[in-house]
CSV table of N, CA and C in Angstrom, one decimal:
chain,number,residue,atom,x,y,z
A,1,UNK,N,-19.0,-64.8,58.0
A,1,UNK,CA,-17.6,-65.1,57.7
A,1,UNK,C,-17.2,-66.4,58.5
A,2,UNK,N,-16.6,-67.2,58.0
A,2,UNK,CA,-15.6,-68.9,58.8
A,2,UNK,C,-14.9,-68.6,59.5
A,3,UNK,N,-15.0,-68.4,60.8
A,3,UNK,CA,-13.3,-68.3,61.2
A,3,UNK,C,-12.5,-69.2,61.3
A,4,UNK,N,-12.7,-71.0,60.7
A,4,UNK,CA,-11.7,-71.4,60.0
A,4,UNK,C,-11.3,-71.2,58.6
A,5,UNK,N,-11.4,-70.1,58.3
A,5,UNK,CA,-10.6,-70.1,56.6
A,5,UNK,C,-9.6,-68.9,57.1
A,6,UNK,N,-8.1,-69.4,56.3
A,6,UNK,CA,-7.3,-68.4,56.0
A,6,UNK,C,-6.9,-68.2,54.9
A,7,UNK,N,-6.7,-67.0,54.5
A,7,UNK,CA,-6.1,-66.8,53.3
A,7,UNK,C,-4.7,-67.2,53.1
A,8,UNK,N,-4.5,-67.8,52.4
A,8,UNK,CA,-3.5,-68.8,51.6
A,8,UNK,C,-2.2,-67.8,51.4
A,9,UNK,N,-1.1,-67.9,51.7
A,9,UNK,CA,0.0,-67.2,51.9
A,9,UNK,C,0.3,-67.0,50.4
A,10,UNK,N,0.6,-66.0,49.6
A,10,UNK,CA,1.1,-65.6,48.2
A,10,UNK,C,2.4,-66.2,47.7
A,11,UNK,N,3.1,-66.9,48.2
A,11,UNK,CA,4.1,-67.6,48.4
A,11,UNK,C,4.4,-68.9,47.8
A,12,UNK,N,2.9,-69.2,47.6
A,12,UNK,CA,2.7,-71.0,47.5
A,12,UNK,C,1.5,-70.8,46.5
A,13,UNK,N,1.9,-72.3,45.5
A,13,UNK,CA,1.1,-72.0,44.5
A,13,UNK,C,-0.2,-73.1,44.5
A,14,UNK,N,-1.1,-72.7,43.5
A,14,UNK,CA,-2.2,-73.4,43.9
A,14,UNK,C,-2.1,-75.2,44.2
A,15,UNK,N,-0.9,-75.7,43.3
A,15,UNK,CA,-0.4,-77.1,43.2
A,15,UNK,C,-0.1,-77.1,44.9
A,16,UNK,N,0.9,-76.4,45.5
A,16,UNK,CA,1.7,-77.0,46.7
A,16,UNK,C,0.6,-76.5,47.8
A,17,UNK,N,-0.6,-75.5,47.6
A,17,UNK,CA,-1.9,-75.3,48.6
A,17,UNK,C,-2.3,-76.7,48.5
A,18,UNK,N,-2.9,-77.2,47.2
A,18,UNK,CA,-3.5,-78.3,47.3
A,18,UNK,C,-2.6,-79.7,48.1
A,19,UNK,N,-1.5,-79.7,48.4
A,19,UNK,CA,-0.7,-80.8,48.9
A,19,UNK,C,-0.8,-80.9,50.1
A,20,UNK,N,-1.2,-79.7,50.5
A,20,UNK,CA,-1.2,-79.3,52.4
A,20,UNK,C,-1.8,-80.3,52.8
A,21,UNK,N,-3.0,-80.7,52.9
A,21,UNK,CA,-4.0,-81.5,53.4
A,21,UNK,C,-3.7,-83.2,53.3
A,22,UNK,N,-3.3,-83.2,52.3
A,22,UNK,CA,-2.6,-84.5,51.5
A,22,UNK,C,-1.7,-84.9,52.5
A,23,UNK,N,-0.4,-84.5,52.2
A,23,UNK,CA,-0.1,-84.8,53.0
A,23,UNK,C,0.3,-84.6,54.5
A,24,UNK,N,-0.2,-83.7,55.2
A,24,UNK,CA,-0.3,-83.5,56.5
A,24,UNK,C,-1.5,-84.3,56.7
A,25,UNK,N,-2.6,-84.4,56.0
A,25,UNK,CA,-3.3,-85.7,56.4
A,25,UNK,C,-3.0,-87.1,56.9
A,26,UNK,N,-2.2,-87.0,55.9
A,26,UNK,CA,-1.4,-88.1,55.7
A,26,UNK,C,-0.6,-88.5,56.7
A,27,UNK,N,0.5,-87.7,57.1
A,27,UNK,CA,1.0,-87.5,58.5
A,27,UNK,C,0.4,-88.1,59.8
A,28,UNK,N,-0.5,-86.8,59.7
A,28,UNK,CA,-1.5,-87.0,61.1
A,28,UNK,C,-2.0,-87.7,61.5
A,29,UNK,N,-2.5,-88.5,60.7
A,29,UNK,CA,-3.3,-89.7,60.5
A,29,UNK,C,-2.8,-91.2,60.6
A,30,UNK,N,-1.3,-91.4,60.1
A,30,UNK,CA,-0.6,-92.1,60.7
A,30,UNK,C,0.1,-92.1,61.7
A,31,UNK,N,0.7,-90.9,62.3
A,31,UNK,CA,1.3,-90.4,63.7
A,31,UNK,C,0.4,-90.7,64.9
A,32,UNK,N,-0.6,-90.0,64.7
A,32,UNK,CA,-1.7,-89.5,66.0
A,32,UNK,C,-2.4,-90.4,65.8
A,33,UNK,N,-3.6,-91.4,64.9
A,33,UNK,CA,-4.7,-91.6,65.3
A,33,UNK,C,-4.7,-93.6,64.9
A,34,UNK,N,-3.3,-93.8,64.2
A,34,UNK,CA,-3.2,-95.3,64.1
A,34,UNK,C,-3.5,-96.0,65.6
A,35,UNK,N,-2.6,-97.8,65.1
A,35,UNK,CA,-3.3,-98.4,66.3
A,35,UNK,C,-2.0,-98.2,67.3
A,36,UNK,N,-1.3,-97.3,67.2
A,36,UNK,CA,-0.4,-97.0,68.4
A,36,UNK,C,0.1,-95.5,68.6
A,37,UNK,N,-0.8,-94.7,68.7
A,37,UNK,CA,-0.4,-92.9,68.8
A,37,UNK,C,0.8,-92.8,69.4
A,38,UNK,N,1.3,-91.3,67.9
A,38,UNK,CA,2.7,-91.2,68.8
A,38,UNK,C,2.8,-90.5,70.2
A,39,UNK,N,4.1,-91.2,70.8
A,39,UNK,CA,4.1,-90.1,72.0
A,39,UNK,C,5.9,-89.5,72.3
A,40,UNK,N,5.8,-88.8,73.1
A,40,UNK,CA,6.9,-88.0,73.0
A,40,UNK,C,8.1,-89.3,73.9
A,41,UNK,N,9.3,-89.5,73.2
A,41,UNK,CA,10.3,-89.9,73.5
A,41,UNK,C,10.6,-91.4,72.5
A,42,UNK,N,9.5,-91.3,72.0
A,42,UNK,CA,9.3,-93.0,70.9
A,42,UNK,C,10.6,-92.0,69.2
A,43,UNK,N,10.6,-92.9,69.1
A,43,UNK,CA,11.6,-93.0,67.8
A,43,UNK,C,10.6,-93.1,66.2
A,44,UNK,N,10.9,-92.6,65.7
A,44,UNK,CA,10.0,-92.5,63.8
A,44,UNK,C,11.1,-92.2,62.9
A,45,UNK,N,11.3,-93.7,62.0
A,45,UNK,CA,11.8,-93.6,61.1
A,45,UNK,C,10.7,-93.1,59.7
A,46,UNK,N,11.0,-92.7,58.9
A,46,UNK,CA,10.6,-92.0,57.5
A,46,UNK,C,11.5,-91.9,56.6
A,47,UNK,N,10.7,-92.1,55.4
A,47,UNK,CA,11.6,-92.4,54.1
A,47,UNK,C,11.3,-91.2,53.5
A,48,UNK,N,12.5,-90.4,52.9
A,48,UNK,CA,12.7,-89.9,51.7
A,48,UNK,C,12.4,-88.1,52.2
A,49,UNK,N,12.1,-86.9,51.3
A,49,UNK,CA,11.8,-85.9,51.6
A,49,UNK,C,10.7,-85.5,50.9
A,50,UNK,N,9.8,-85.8,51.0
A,50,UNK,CA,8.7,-85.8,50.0
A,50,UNK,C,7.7,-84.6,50.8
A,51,UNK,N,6.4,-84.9,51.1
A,51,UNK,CA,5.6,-83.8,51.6
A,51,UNK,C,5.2,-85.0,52.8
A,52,UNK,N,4.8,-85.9,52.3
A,52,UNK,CA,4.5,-86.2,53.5
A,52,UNK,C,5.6,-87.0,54.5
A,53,UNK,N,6.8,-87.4,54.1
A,53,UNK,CA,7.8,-87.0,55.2
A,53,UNK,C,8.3,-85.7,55.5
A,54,UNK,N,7.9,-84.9,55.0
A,54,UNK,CA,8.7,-83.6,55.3
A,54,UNK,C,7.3,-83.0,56.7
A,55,UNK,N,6.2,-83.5,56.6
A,55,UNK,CA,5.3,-83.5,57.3
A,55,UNK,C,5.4,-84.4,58.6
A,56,UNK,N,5.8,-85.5,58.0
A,56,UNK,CA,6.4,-86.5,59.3
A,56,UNK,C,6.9,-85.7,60.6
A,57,UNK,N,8.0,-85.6,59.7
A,57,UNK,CA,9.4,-84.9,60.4
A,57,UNK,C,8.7,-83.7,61.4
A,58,UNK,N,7.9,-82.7,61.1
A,58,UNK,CA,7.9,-81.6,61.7
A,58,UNK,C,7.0,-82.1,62.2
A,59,UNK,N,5.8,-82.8,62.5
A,59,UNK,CA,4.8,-83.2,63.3
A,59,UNK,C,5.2,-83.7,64.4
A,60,UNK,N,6.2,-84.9,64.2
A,60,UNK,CA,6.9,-85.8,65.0
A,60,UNK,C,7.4,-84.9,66.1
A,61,UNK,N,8.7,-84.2,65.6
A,61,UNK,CA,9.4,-83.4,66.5
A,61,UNK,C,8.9,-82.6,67.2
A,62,UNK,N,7.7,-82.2,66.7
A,62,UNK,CA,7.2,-80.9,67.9
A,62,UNK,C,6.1,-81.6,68.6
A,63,UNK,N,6.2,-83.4,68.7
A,63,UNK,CA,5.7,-84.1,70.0
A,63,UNK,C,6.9,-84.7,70.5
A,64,UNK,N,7.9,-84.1,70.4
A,64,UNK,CA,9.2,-84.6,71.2
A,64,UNK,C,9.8,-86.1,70.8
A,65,UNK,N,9.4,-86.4,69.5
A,65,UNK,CA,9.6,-87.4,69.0
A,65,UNK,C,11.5,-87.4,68.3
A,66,UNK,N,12.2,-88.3,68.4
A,66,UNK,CA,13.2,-88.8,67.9
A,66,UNK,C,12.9,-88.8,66.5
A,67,UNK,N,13.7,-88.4,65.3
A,67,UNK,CA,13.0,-88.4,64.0
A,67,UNK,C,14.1,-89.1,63.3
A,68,UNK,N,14.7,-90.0,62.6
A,68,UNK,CA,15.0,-90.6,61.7
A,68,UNK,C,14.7,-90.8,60.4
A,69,UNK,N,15.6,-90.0,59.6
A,69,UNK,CA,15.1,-89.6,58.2
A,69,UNK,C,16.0,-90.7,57.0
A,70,UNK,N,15.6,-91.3,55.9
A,70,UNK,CA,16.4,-91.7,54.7
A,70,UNK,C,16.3,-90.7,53.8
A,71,UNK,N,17.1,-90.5,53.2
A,71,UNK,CA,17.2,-89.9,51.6
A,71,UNK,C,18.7,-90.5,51.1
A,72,UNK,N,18.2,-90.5,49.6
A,72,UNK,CA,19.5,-90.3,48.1
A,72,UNK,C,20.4,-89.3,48.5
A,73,UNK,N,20.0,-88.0,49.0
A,73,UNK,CA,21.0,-87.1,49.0
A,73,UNK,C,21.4,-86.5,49.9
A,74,UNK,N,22.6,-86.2,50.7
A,74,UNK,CA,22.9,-85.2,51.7
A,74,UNK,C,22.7,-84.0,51.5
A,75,UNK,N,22.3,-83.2,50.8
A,75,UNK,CA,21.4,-82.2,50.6
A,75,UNK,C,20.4,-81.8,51.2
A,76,UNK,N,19.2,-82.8,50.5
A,76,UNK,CA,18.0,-82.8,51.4
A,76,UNK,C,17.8,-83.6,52.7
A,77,UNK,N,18.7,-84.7,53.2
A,77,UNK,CA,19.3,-84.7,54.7
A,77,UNK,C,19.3,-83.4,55.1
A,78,UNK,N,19.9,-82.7,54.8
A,78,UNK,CA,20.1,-81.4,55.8
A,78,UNK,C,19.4,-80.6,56.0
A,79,UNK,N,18.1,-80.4,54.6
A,79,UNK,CA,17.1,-80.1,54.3
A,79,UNK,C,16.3,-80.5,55.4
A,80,UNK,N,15.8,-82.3,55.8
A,80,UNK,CA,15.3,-82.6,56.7
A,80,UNK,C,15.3,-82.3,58.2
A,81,UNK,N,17.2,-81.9,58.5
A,81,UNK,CA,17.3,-81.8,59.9
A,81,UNK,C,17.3,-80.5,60.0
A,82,UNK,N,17.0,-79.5,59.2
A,82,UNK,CA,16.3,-78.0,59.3
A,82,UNK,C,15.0,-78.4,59.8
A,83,UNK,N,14.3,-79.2,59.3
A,83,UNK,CA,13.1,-79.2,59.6
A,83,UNK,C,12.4,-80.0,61.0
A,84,UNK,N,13.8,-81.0,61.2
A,84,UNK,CA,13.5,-81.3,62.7
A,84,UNK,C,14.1,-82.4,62.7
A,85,UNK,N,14.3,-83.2,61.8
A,85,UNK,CA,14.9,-84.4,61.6
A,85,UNK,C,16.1,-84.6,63.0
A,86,UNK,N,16.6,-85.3,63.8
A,86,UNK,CA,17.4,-86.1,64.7
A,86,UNK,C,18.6,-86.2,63.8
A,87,UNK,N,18.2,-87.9,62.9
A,87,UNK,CA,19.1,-88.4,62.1
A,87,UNK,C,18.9,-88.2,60.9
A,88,UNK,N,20.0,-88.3,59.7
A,88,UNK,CA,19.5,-88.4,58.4
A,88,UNK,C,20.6,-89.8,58.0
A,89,UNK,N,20.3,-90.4,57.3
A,89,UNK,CA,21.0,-91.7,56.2
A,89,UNK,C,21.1,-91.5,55.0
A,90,UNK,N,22.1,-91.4,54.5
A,90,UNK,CA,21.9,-91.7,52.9
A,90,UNK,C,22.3,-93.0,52.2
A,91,UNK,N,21.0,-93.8,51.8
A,91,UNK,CA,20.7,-94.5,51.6
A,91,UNK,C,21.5,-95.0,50.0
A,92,UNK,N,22.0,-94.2,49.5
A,92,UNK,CA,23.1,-94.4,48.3
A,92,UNK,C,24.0,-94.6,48.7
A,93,UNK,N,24.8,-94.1,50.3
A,93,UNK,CA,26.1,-94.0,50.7
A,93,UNK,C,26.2,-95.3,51.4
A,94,UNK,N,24.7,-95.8,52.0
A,94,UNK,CA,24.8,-96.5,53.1
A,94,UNK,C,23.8,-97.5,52.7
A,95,UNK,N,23.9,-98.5,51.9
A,95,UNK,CA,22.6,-99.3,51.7
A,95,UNK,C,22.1,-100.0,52.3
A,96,UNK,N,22.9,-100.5,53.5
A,96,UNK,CA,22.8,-101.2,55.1
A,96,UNK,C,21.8,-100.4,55.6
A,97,UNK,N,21.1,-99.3,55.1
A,97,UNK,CA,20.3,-98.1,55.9
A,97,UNK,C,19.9,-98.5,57.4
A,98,UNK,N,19.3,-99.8,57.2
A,98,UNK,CA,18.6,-100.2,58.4
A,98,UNK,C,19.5,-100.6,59.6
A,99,UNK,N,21.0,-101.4,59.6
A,99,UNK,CA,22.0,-101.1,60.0
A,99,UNK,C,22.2,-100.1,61.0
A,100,UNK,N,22.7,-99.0,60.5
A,100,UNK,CA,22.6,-97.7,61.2
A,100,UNK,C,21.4,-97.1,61.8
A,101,UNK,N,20.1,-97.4,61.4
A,101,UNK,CA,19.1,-97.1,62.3
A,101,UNK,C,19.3,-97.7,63.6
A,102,UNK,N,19.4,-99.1,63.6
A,102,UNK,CA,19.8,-100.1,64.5
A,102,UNK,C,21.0,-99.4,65.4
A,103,UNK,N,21.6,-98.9,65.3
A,103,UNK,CA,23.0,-98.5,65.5
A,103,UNK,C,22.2,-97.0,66.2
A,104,UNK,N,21.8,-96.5,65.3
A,104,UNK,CA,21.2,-95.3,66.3
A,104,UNK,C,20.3,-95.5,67.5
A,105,UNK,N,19.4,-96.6,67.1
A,105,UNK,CA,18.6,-96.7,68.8
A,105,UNK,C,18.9,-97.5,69.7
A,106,UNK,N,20.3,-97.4,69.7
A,106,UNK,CA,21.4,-98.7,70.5
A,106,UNK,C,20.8,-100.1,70.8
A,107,UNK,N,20.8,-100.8,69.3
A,107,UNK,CA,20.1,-102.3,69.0
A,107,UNK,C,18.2,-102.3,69.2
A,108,UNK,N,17.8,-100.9,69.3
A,108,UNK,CA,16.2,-101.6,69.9
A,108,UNK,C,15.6,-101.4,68.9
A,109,UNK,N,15.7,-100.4,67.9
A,109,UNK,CA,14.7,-100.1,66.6
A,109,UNK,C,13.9,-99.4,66.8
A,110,UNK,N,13.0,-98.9,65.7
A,110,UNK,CA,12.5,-97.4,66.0
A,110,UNK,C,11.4,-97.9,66.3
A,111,UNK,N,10.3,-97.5,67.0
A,111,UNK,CA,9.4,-97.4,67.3
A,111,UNK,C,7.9,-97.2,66.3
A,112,UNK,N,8.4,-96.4,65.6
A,112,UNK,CA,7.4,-96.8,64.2
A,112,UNK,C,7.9,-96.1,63.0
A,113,UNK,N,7.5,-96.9,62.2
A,113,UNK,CA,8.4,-96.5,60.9
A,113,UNK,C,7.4,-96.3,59.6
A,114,UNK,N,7.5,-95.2,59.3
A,114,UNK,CA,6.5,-94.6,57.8
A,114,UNK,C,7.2,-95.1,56.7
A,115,UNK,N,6.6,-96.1,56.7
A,115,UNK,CA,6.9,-97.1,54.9
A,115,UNK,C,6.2,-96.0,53.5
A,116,UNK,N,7.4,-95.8,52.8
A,116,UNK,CA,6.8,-94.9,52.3
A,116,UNK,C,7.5,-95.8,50.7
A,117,UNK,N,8.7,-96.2,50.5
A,117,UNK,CA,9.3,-97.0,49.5
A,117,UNK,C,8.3,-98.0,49.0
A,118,UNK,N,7.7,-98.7,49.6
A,118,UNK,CA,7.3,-100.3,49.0
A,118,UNK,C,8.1,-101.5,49.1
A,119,UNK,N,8.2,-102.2,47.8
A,119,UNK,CA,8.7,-103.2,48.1
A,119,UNK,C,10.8,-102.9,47.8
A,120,UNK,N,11.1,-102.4,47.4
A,120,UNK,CA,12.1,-101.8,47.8
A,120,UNK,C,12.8,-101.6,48.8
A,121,UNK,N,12.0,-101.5,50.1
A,121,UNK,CA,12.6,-100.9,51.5
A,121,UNK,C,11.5,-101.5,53.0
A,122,UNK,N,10.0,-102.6,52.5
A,122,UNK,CA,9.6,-103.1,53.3
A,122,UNK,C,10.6,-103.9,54.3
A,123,UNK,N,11.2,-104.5,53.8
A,123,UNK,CA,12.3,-105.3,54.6
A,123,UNK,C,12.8,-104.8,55.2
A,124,UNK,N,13.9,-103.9,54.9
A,124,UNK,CA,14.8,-103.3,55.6
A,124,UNK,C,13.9,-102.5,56.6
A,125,UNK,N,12.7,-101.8,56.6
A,125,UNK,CA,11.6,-101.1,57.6
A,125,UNK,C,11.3,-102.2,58.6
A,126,UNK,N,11.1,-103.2,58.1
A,126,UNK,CA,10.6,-104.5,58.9
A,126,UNK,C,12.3,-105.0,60.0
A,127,UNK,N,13.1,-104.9,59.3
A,127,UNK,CA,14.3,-104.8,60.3
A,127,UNK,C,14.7,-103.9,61.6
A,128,UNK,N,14.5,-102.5,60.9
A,128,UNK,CA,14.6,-101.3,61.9
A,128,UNK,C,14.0,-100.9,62.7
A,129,UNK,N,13.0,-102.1,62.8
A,129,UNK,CA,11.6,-101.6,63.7
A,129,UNK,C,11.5,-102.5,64.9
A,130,UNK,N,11.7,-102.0,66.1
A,130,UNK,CA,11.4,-102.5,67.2
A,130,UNK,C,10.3,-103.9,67.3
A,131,UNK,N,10.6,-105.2,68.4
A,131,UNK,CA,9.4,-105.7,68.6
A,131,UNK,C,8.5,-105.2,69.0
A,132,UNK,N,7.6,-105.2,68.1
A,132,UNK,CA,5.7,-104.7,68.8
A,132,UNK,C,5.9,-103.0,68.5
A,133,UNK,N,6.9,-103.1,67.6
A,133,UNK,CA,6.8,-101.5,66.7
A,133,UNK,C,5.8,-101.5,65.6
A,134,UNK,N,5.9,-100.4,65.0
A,134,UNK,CA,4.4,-100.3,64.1
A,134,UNK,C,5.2,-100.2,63.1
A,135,UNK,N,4.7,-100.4,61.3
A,135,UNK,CA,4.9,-99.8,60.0
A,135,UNK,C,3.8,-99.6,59.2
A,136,UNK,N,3.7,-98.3,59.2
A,136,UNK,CA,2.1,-97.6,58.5
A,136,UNK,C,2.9,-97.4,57.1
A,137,UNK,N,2.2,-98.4,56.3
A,137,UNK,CA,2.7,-98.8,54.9
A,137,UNK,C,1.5,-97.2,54.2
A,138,UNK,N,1.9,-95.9,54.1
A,138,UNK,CA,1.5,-95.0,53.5
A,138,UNK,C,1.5,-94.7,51.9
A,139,UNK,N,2.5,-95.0,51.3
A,139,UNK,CA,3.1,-95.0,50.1
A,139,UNK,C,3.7,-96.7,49.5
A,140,UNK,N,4.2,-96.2,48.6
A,140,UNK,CA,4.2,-97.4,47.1
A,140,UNK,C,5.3,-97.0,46.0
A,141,UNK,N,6.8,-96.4,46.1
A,141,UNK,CA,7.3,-95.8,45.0
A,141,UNK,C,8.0,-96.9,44.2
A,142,UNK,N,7.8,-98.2,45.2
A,142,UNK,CA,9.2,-99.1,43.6
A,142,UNK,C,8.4,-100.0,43.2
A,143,UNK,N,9.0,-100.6,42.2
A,143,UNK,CA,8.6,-101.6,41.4
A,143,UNK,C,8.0,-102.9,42.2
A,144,UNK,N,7.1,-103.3,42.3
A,144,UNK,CA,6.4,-104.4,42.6
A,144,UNK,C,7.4,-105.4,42.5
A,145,UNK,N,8.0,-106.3,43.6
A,145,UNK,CA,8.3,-107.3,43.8
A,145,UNK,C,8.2,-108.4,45.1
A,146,UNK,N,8.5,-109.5,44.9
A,146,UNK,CA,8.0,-111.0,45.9
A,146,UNK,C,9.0,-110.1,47.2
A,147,UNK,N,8.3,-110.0,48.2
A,147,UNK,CA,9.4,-109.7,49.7
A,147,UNK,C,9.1,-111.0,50.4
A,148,UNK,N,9.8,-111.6,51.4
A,148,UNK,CA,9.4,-112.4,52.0
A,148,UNK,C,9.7,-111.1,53.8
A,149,UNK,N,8.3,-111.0,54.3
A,149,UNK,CA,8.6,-110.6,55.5
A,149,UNK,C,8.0,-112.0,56.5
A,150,UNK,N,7.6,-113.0,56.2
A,150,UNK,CA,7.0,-113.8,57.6
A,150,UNK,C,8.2,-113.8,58.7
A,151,UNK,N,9.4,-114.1,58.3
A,151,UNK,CA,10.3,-114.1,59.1
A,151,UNK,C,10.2,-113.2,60.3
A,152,UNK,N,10.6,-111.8,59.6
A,152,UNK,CA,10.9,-110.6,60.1
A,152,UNK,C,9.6,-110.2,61.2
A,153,UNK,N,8.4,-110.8,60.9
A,153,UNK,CA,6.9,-110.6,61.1
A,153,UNK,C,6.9,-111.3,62.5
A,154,UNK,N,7.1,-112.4,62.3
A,154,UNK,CA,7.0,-113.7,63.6
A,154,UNK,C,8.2,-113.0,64.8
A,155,UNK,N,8.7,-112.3,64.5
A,155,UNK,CA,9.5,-112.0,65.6
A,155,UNK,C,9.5,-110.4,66.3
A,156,UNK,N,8.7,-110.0,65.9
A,156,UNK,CA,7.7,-108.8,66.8
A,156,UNK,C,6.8,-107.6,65.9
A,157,UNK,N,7.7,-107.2,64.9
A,157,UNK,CA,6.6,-106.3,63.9
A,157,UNK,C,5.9,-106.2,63.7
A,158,UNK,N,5.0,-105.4,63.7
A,158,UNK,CA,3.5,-105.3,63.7
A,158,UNK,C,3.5,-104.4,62.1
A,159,UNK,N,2.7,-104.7,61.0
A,159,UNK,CA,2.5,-103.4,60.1
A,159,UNK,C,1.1,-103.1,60.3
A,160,UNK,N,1.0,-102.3,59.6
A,160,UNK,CA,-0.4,-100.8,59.8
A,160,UNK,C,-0.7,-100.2,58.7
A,161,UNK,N,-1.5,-100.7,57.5
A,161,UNK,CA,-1.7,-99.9,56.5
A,161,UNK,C,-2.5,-98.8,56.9
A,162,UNK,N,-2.1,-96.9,56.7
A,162,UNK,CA,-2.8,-96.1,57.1
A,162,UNK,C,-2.9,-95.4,56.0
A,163,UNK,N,-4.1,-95.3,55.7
A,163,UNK,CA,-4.4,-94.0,54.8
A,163,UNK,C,-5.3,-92.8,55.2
A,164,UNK,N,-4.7,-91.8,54.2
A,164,UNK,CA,-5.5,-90.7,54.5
A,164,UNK,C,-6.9,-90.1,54.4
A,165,UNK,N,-7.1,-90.9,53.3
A,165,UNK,CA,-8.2,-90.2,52.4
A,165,UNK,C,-8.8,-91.1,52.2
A,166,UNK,N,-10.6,-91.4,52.9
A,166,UNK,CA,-11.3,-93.3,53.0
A,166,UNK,C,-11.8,-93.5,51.4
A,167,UNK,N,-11.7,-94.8,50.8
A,167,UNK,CA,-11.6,-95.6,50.0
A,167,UNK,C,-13.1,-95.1,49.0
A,168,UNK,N,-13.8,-95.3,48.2
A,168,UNK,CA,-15.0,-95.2,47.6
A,168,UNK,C,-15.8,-96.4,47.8
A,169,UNK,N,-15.4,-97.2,47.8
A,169,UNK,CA,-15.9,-98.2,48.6
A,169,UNK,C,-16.8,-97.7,50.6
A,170,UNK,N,-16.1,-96.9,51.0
A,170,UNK,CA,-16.4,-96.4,52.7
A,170,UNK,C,-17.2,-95.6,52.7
A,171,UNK,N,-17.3,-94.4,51.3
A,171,UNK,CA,-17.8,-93.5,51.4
A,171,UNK,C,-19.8,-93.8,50.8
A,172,UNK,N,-19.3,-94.9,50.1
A,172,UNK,CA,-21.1,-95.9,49.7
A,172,UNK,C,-22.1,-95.8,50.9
């Protein structure tokens, strides 16, 4: 017998078993093992409530991490700060989002921020983010369009494409 296998809680269906890994991969893998591990008292912004911010969020916080969450809804805001979330934005209410992040780390910006939007919200990530802060571009949800970040780049940002799961190309 494995004594890493557990039986799968009756609760959860074979779809949201298979997401576990996904995105807590996902997570972990940009939190802990990029080119700047988190540590406890640094600031993480994350987009949206998906699995793997919802993964964010609770990984973050139980390394004493500051967690700054976006969502469409005050709903799942609240959703989020059940789950550990610090701050939540609603980014319908507030389209300045990055603004108020700024506003929450009194002018310094987060420390690293999980790009999860694309080109929709690269910018404003690239704003919110501390000099010599990180952006682990994880996700891709808007519409492809021209961003200009050199600006925002030359003046301390660092990004971090992190993925979870290596390429087919890595695995040759």
């Amino acid at each position: 017998e494995d004594s890493h296998l557990h039986h799968a809680p009756d609760y959860l269906s074979f779809a949201e078993l298979a997401a576990l890994p996904v995105a807590g991969g996902t997570a972990i893998n940009t939190l802990l093992f990029g080119p700047v591990p988190l540590r406890e008292g640094m600031v993480v912004l994350t987009q949206g409530t998906g699995g793997v911010s919802c993964a964010v969020i609770q990984i973050a916080t139980a390394l004493g991490v500051t967690v700054i969450v976006t969502s469409s809804s005050d709903e799942k805001l609240e959703t989020a700060k059940k789950l550990g979330a610090t701050h939540g934005i609603n980014y319908r209410t507030n389209p300045n989002w990055e603004e108020e992040v700024i506003r929450l780390t009194n002018g310094k910006g987060v420390d690293h921020a999980v790009e999860i939007g694309g080109a929709q919200s690269i910018e404003k990530s690239v704003r919110a983010t501390k000099q010599g802060g990180l952006i682990s571009v994880v996700g891709i949800l808007s519409e492809d369009r021209a961003v200009n970040l050199v600006g925002p780049i030359l003046f301390g940002a660092k990004i971090g494409g992190l993925y979870s799961v290596p390429s087919k190309l890595s695995l040759d």
